[in-house]
Amino acid sequence: MRLFAAVHLKNCVTRYWLYSVNSPIKSGIKNEEKVYLRKSLLLNMQEENDKIALQLATLIAKIVCFDYPKEWPDVFYVLARQLQTSDVFTSHRVSTVLFRSLKELSTKCPAFNQRNYYEIIAHLFDYIWSLWKNDAQIILQYFSELSQHSSILGQSNDLMLICERWLVCLKIIRELICSGYASDSTTMQEVCQVKQVCAVLLVAIQSILPYYSIFKERQYTLWGYANRACVKLMKVLNIFQNRHPYSFAHVNVLPVAVDFCLTVITRPEHADKFSEDFLVQCIFLVNLVLECQEYNLRRMRIGHHVIIETSEHTSLDQRKIKLSDAARSMVVSVLPADRIILLCDVLIRRYLIYTEGDMNDWHANPESFHHGQNLLQYTEKRPCAEVLFIVLFDNYMEQLAPFVASIIHQVKAVSPSLETEITAGMLLKDSAYTAAGHVFYGLSKYLSFDEWFRGYLFVDLSNGNPNMCIIRRRIALLLGQCASEIKGVVQKDVCVALVGLLGDQDMAVRLAACSSLCYAFRVFGIWEVDLFDCIPTCWEMCFKLAKDAQEFDSKMQVLSFILVLIKYVGGNRIVPFINKISHFFQEIWEESSGECLLQIELLDAIRTFISFLGYNSPLCYGMVLPLLHYVLNVDNPNALNLLEGTLLLFEATLSNAPSIVPQLLDFFPYLVDIANISLDHLKIMINIVEHYIVLVGSNLLQSHAASLESILDTIVGNANHKGLLTTLPTIDLLVQMFPQDVPPLISGALQKLVFISLCGGNEHYPSRTAACVTSGAILARLLVQNRDFLAQLLSEPTLVVSFQQAGISVNQNLLLLLVDMWINKVDDADCMQKKEYAMALSIVLTWNIPGIIERLGDILRLCTSVIIGAHKRTRDDSSNGVTVSSLFLNAGPGYSNTSKESKKAQIRDLDPIRHASLGDMLRENLEACVTLHGDVVFDAIISRIDPVVIAQLQWALKVIV
């Protein structure tokens, strides 16, 4: 029965929520039922089990988000009243609903504003804060008793509920203070609750911490809770500092919190008293304070010119600086010079050092260890400590630079270069080198890189003992970090050292060297020395590393470096290495079977390789052509996943080919199957087709006419309007180049263009209009260059059927409809399309088709407008000395005269329509029209045309040649 009630309640809530999202009609729920459900939900929360209760809490929160404050204004008053019950179980459930509702309002409710939150704070804050403090006292009292008599735990069933309620109330307090007030760094208004709450939170942390070590051996459950409570309390402090930095900067909060965290971090006796999560939060708080811009305004403004325009801004600015100075003085009071040095020393000697667990992970799997180090989050101790070290160094560089440099010199004594065992001194050396790598930019006054490299690092690298892999890996990473600071002849020595490390016996060292070289070669590009002598060895080492690597990330890292090397070598200097690089790509492709992600990256890498080779790319055809033959076959596994990379590689191969060899020509039919399975990469596909059309020409029609017809028919029949706009220029190019041969070949696609052009555009869908206009322009060109075929095309019975199937009645000649389309859409056409329209219309005047002569006025108006517009553009272009040919002759040194685009431009420049005189054509066709219809009929039609149009036409035909 209870289960049935629970399910019924949940169904009602779901209907209620649908009402909030949609409409009353969809949910079928009435206002009276809504009120009843609200009450039922809040009353029945305590009757459900934990899982159903959490689901209901979430649903209630969503309802609150939609209904508060308009339809459910008293919800928080009701929740606050229910929270005051003496039943711990009920109050815990209510607090959960309350928190989730507040969270939902602050993150997902767009209509919610700050004023609503002020009202909620007024209802809730005082009671929630009082409840939290009271629960804290109860918990501490229990902890004190349990630390002496563990058997009491079994007698207290409410303790864990009180503990959980206490943490939920903490979340509510956090939500109220963070979401209820805009950041004080913006408003400059103090949030008094911050100092009130933070001071008590600090006391609570200090009170609970001792029980962490007490419960560790005897009370595992309470030990875990004590740790969780302290971590969450510290997190809330960090959140408050980040959200309201000025309010946090109170004498009872900021210095106390920083001092406490520094004590936790620096005192060695605390090392085992706190969990790593708690230490991370303490480190994070110190980091937040040191990085806080609001506490460093005066120092920041020394290097920036700040312009204040109004007295109001001046007053606000002065207030900010005053608060910033006060906060800064608090930080200085707890961070004197000796404590800064101590903190730096502790971070290097304790927190940046590898642990026994790290060493075990390394030896178990060096590859995984290397990549795992790159994936460490700042929620972990060592990465978080590294960030704090960098921030500390940046804030106190003058004090810390000589100190860090001194540690570098000291570690030579505690860890000799020839040692063979992993010692504390070796781990300290690794830590010191880690620190130096992060901040080497600030050590140059105290640590010469040349002397350090030759006197320390190079000697360390000479020790090939397996245990010294720790130092060799660190030096490999260090050299990459310092690459931009390395000057002079030592640059080549560094490169040689890193290349040598690529052949180390430890995979973690090799991958670290690869990572640094990948970065460093980008910097080496501006170095004074030529590193070309290192390249042959570098290739060999990279190929071997790729072969030895087992993990995907390792192979990708090597692949990235090889591409960097290709770019660095560049030009003709890469020719001697082409065979080896091609062989490498071929081997790694064969090994990548079944690894789709790796194959995608490989296709991209090979494409980059071909692009750098340019017209030397045929030298790698022995690798590329078999690969293309394989990946272009859509029946192969992962063909769809590899499709984009395959087409891009295909395009790059064609783009960089000095000529289309027979094997490349034979690949063209593969595009038929590709077009049938996917048009997602249509732009690339069309670019490939254009390469064949422009570079192969008539040979393409002779070899693969059927494939070309199938590809275009599939695209025109299935692509959306944007896809059509990508394809139509290619069809136009084909018709221009082969006006007699191509139209019969692609008649199916051309029929579809008739349908598209006559269906008209739509002002709300520009791409649809553009497709209509461009299709009409192609048909106009077809009429001009092959008028007999257009007449035949428009008379095809299948074309009429296609209109009927689409529900479009065709009551007149299709040519007349096309004429009307050209007249109506001319304003949407570009200059060349307008000329094509006008020339087609002038030719139509010579045809004895009923209805044409009645459109003479519109045709003459359109043709006159195009003639005058073309004359104006020609005059402007002549005065500027601009021609199509000159544009391409002056395209710059990077523009190849044999490229596809250059050849396309030459073809367009030879377009007969471009060079034909519309005026002469119109004059001749008007004479033919007079002969066809007779003077009487023609003069009668002319007399009905606007005299202004006639005058413009006469002027155009006389003046414009």
mmCIF file of C-alpha atoms in Angstrom, residues 7-155:
data_model
loop_
_atom_site.group_PDB
_atom_site.id
_atom_site.type_symbol
_atom_site.label_atom_id
_atom_site.label_comp_id
_atom_site.label_asym_id
_atom_site.label_seq_id
_atom_site.Cartn_x
_atom_site.Cartn_y
_atom_site.Cartn_z
ATOM 1 C CA VAL A 7 4.372 5.614 -6.997
ATOM 2 C CA HIS A 8 1.122 7.581 -7.192
ATOM 3 C CA LEU A 9 2.774 10.570 -5.544
ATOM 4 C CA LYS A 10 5.685 10.459 -7.954
ATOM 5 C CA ASN A 11 3.314 10.262 -10.945
ATOM 6 C CA CYS A 12 1.421 13.281 -9.665
ATOM 7 C CA VAL A 13 4.642 15.220 -9.245
ATOM 8 C CA THR A 14 5.684 14.333 -12.757
ATOM 9 C CA ARG A 15 2.356 15.626 -14.073
ATOM 10 C CA TYR A 16 2.805 18.743 -11.992
ATOM 11 C CA TRP A 17 6.249 19.345 -13.436
ATOM 12 C CA LEU A 18 4.967 18.820 -16.981
ATOM 13 C CA TYR A 19 2.427 21.516 -16.226
ATOM 14 C CA SER A 20 5.194 23.884 -15.225
ATOM 15 C CA VAL A 21 7.193 23.147 -18.359
ATOM 16 C CA ASN A 22 4.362 22.897 -20.869
ATOM 17 C CA SER A 23 0.666 23.771 -20.488
ATOM 18 C CA PRO A 24 -2.352 22.827 -18.360
ATOM 19 C CA ILE A 25 -3.909 21.049 -21.315
ATOM 20 C CA LYS A 26 -0.933 18.694 -21.692
ATOM 21 C CA SER A 27 -0.756 17.775 -18.030
ATOM 22 C CA GLY A 28 -4.461 17.845 -17.248
ATOM 23 C CA ILE A 29 -3.834 19.093 -13.717
ATOM 24 C CA LYS A 30 -5.934 21.722 -11.968
ATOM 25 C CA ASN A 31 -4.829 24.511 -9.640
ATOM 26 C CA GLU A 32 -6.594 22.900 -6.674
ATOM 27 C CA GLU A 33 -4.727 19.661 -7.308
ATOM 28 C CA LYS A 34 -1.467 21.579 -7.508
ATOM 29 C CA VAL A 35 -2.025 23.096 -4.067
ATOM 30 C CA TYR A 36 -2.877 19.675 -2.672
ATOM 31 C CA LEU A 37 0.234 18.143 -4.223
ATOM 32 C CA ARG A 38 2.479 20.826 -2.759
ATOM 33 C CA LYS A 39 1.239 20.056 0.728
ATOM 34 C CA SER A 40 1.374 16.320 0.157
ATOM 35 C CA LEU A 41 4.915 16.428 -1.087
ATOM 36 C CA LEU A 42 6.218 18.330 1.906
ATOM 37 C CA LEU A 43 4.251 16.225 4.375
ATOM 38 C CA ASN A 44 5.194 12.879 2.882
ATOM 39 C CA MET A 45 8.939 13.452 2.488
ATOM 40 C CA GLN A 46 9.683 11.733 5.788
ATOM 41 C CA GLU A 47 7.590 8.670 4.892
ATOM 42 C CA GLU A 48 9.643 7.650 1.863
ATOM 43 C CA ASN A 49 12.836 5.634 1.790
ATOM 44 C CA ASP A 50 16.098 7.412 1.007
ATOM 45 C CA LYS A 51 16.092 6.796 -2.753
ATOM 46 C CA ILE A 52 12.482 7.885 -3.362
ATOM 47 C CA ALA A 53 13.058 10.837 -0.975
ATOM 48 C CA LEU A 54 16.011 12.118 -3.042
ATOM 49 C CA GLN A 55 14.010 11.820 -6.248
ATOM 50 C CA LEU A 56 11.105 13.699 -4.726
ATOM 51 C CA ALA A 57 13.448 16.364 -3.368
ATOM 52 C CA THR A 58 14.752 16.913 -6.881
ATOM 53 C CA LEU A 59 11.241 17.114 -8.318
ATOM 54 C CA ILE A 60 10.099 19.503 -5.607
ATOM 55 C CA ALA A 61 13.110 21.701 -6.366
ATOM 56 C CA LYS A 62 12.085 21.868 -10.027
ATOM 57 C CA ILE A 63 8.542 22.805 -9.040
ATOM 58 C CA VAL A 64 9.865 25.536 -6.743
ATOM 59 C CA CYS A 65 11.990 26.855 -9.595
ATOM 60 C CA PHE A 66 8.894 27.326 -11.758
ATOM 61 C CA ASP A 67 6.336 28.352 -9.131
ATOM 62 C CA TYR A 68 8.311 30.614 -6.780
ATOM 63 C CA PRO A 69 7.467 33.380 -6.061
ATOM 64 C CA LYS A 70 4.283 33.891 -8.107
ATOM 65 C CA GLU A 71 2.326 30.690 -7.475
ATOM 66 C CA TRP A 72 4.054 29.428 -4.351
ATOM 67 C CA PRO A 73 5.243 32.528 -2.477
ATOM 68 C CA ASP A 74 5.331 30.940 0.992
ATOM 69 C CA VAL A 75 7.338 27.840 0.107
ATOM 70 C CA PHE A 76 10.476 28.901 1.990
ATOM 71 C CA TYR A 77 8.457 30.079 4.975
ATOM 72 C CA VAL A 78 6.774 26.641 5.077
ATOM 73 C CA LEU A 79 10.112 24.841 4.744
ATOM 74 C CA ALA A 80 11.681 26.965 7.467
ATOM 75 C CA ARG A 81 8.768 26.166 9.790
ATOM 76 C CA GLN A 82 9.014 22.439 9.071
ATOM 77 C CA LEU A 83 12.743 22.583 9.681
ATOM 78 C CA GLN A 84 12.108 23.591 13.294
ATOM 79 C CA THR A 85 10.728 20.175 14.218
ATOM 80 C CA SER A 86 12.450 18.224 16.961
ATOM 81 C CA ASP A 87 12.435 15.129 14.761
ATOM 82 C CA VAL A 88 15.990 14.895 13.357
ATOM 83 C CA PHE A 89 14.933 12.585 10.540
ATOM 84 C CA THR A 90 12.272 14.998 9.274
ATOM 85 C CA SER A 91 14.467 18.073 9.588
ATOM 86 C CA HIS A 92 17.227 16.301 7.639
ATOM 87 C CA ARG A 93 14.777 15.548 4.804
ATOM 88 C CA VAL A 94 13.450 19.114 4.814
ATOM 89 C CA SER A 95 16.964 20.565 4.767
ATOM 90 C CA THR A 96 17.725 18.423 1.707
ATOM 91 C CA VAL A 97 14.667 19.802 -0.107
ATOM 92 C CA LEU A 98 15.625 23.305 0.939
ATOM 93 C CA PHE A 99 19.181 23.029 -0.396
ATOM 94 C CA ARG A 100 18.136 21.486 -3.697
ATOM 95 C CA SER A 101 15.494 24.175 -4.182
ATOM 96 C CA LEU A 102 18.004 26.961 -3.555
ATOM 97 C CA LYS A 103 20.486 25.320 -5.903
ATOM 98 C CA GLU A 104 17.876 24.937 -8.606
ATOM 99 C CA LEU A 105 16.838 28.584 -8.282
ATOM 100 C CA SER A 106 20.380 29.923 -8.456
ATOM 101 C CA THR A 107 21.552 27.873 -11.435
ATOM 102 C CA LYS A 108 18.553 27.013 -13.610
ATOM 103 C CA CYS A 109 15.856 29.615 -13.114
ATOM 104 C CA PRO A 110 16.313 32.584 -15.466
ATOM 105 C CA ALA A 111 13.436 34.585 -14.008
ATOM 106 C CA PHE A 112 14.910 34.536 -10.512
ATOM 107 C CA ASN A 113 16.487 37.783 -9.289
ATOM 108 C CA GLN A 114 18.530 39.123 -6.386
ATOM 109 C CA ARG A 115 15.564 40.671 -4.591
ATOM 110 C CA ASN A 116 13.874 37.267 -4.300
ATOM 111 C CA TYR A 117 17.020 35.899 -2.745
ATOM 112 C CA TYR A 118 17.109 38.698 -0.151
ATOM 113 C CA GLU A 119 13.613 37.650 0.914
ATOM 114 C CA ILE A 120 14.721 34.031 1.227
ATOM 115 C CA ILE A 121 17.758 35.039 3.293
ATOM 116 C CA ALA A 122 15.490 37.012 5.619
ATOM 117 C CA HIS A 123 13.327 33.895 6.132
ATOM 118 C CA LEU A 124 16.072 31.324 6.474
ATOM 119 C CA PHE A 125 19.556 32.521 7.328
ATOM 120 C CA ASP A 126 19.272 33.209 11.035
ATOM 121 C CA TYR A 127 17.524 29.943 11.830
ATOM 122 C CA ILE A 128 19.777 27.815 9.566
ATOM 123 C CA TRP A 129 22.889 29.424 11.038
ATOM 124 C CA SER A 130 21.632 28.880 14.564
ATOM 125 C CA LEU A 131 20.751 25.258 13.773
ATOM 126 C CA TRP A 132 24.202 24.691 12.279
ATOM 127 C CA LYS A 133 26.001 26.073 15.324
ATOM 128 C CA ASN A 134 23.820 24.036 17.662
ATOM 129 C CA ASP A 135 24.492 20.864 15.662
ATOM 130 C CA ALA A 136 28.209 21.641 15.762
ATOM 131 C CA GLN A 137 28.115 21.717 19.559
ATOM 132 C CA ILE A 138 26.189 18.437 19.706
ATOM 133 C CA ILE A 139 28.631 16.765 17.306
ATOM 134 C CA LEU A 140 31.681 17.961 19.232
ATOM 135 C CA GLN A 141 30.134 16.767 22.485
ATOM 136 C CA TYR A 142 29.495 13.329 20.975
ATOM 137 C CA PHE A 143 33.026 13.229 19.563
ATOM 138 C CA SER A 144 34.469 14.020 22.970
ATOM 139 C CA GLU A 145 32.473 11.227 24.617
ATOM 140 C CA LEU A 146 33.164 8.730 21.843
ATOM 141 C CA SER A 147 36.887 9.418 21.974
ATOM 142 C CA GLN A 148 36.789 8.055 25.520
ATOM 143 C CA HIS A 149 34.019 5.422 25.287
ATOM 144 C CA SER A 150 33.596 3.957 21.816
ATOM 145 C CA SER A 151 30.621 1.825 22.912
ATOM 146 C CA ILE A 152 28.451 4.955 23.108
ATOM 147 C CA LEU A 153 28.321 5.067 19.298
ATOM 148 C CA GLY A 154 25.873 2.198 19.154
ATOM 149 C CA GLN A 155 23.539 3.986 21.573
#
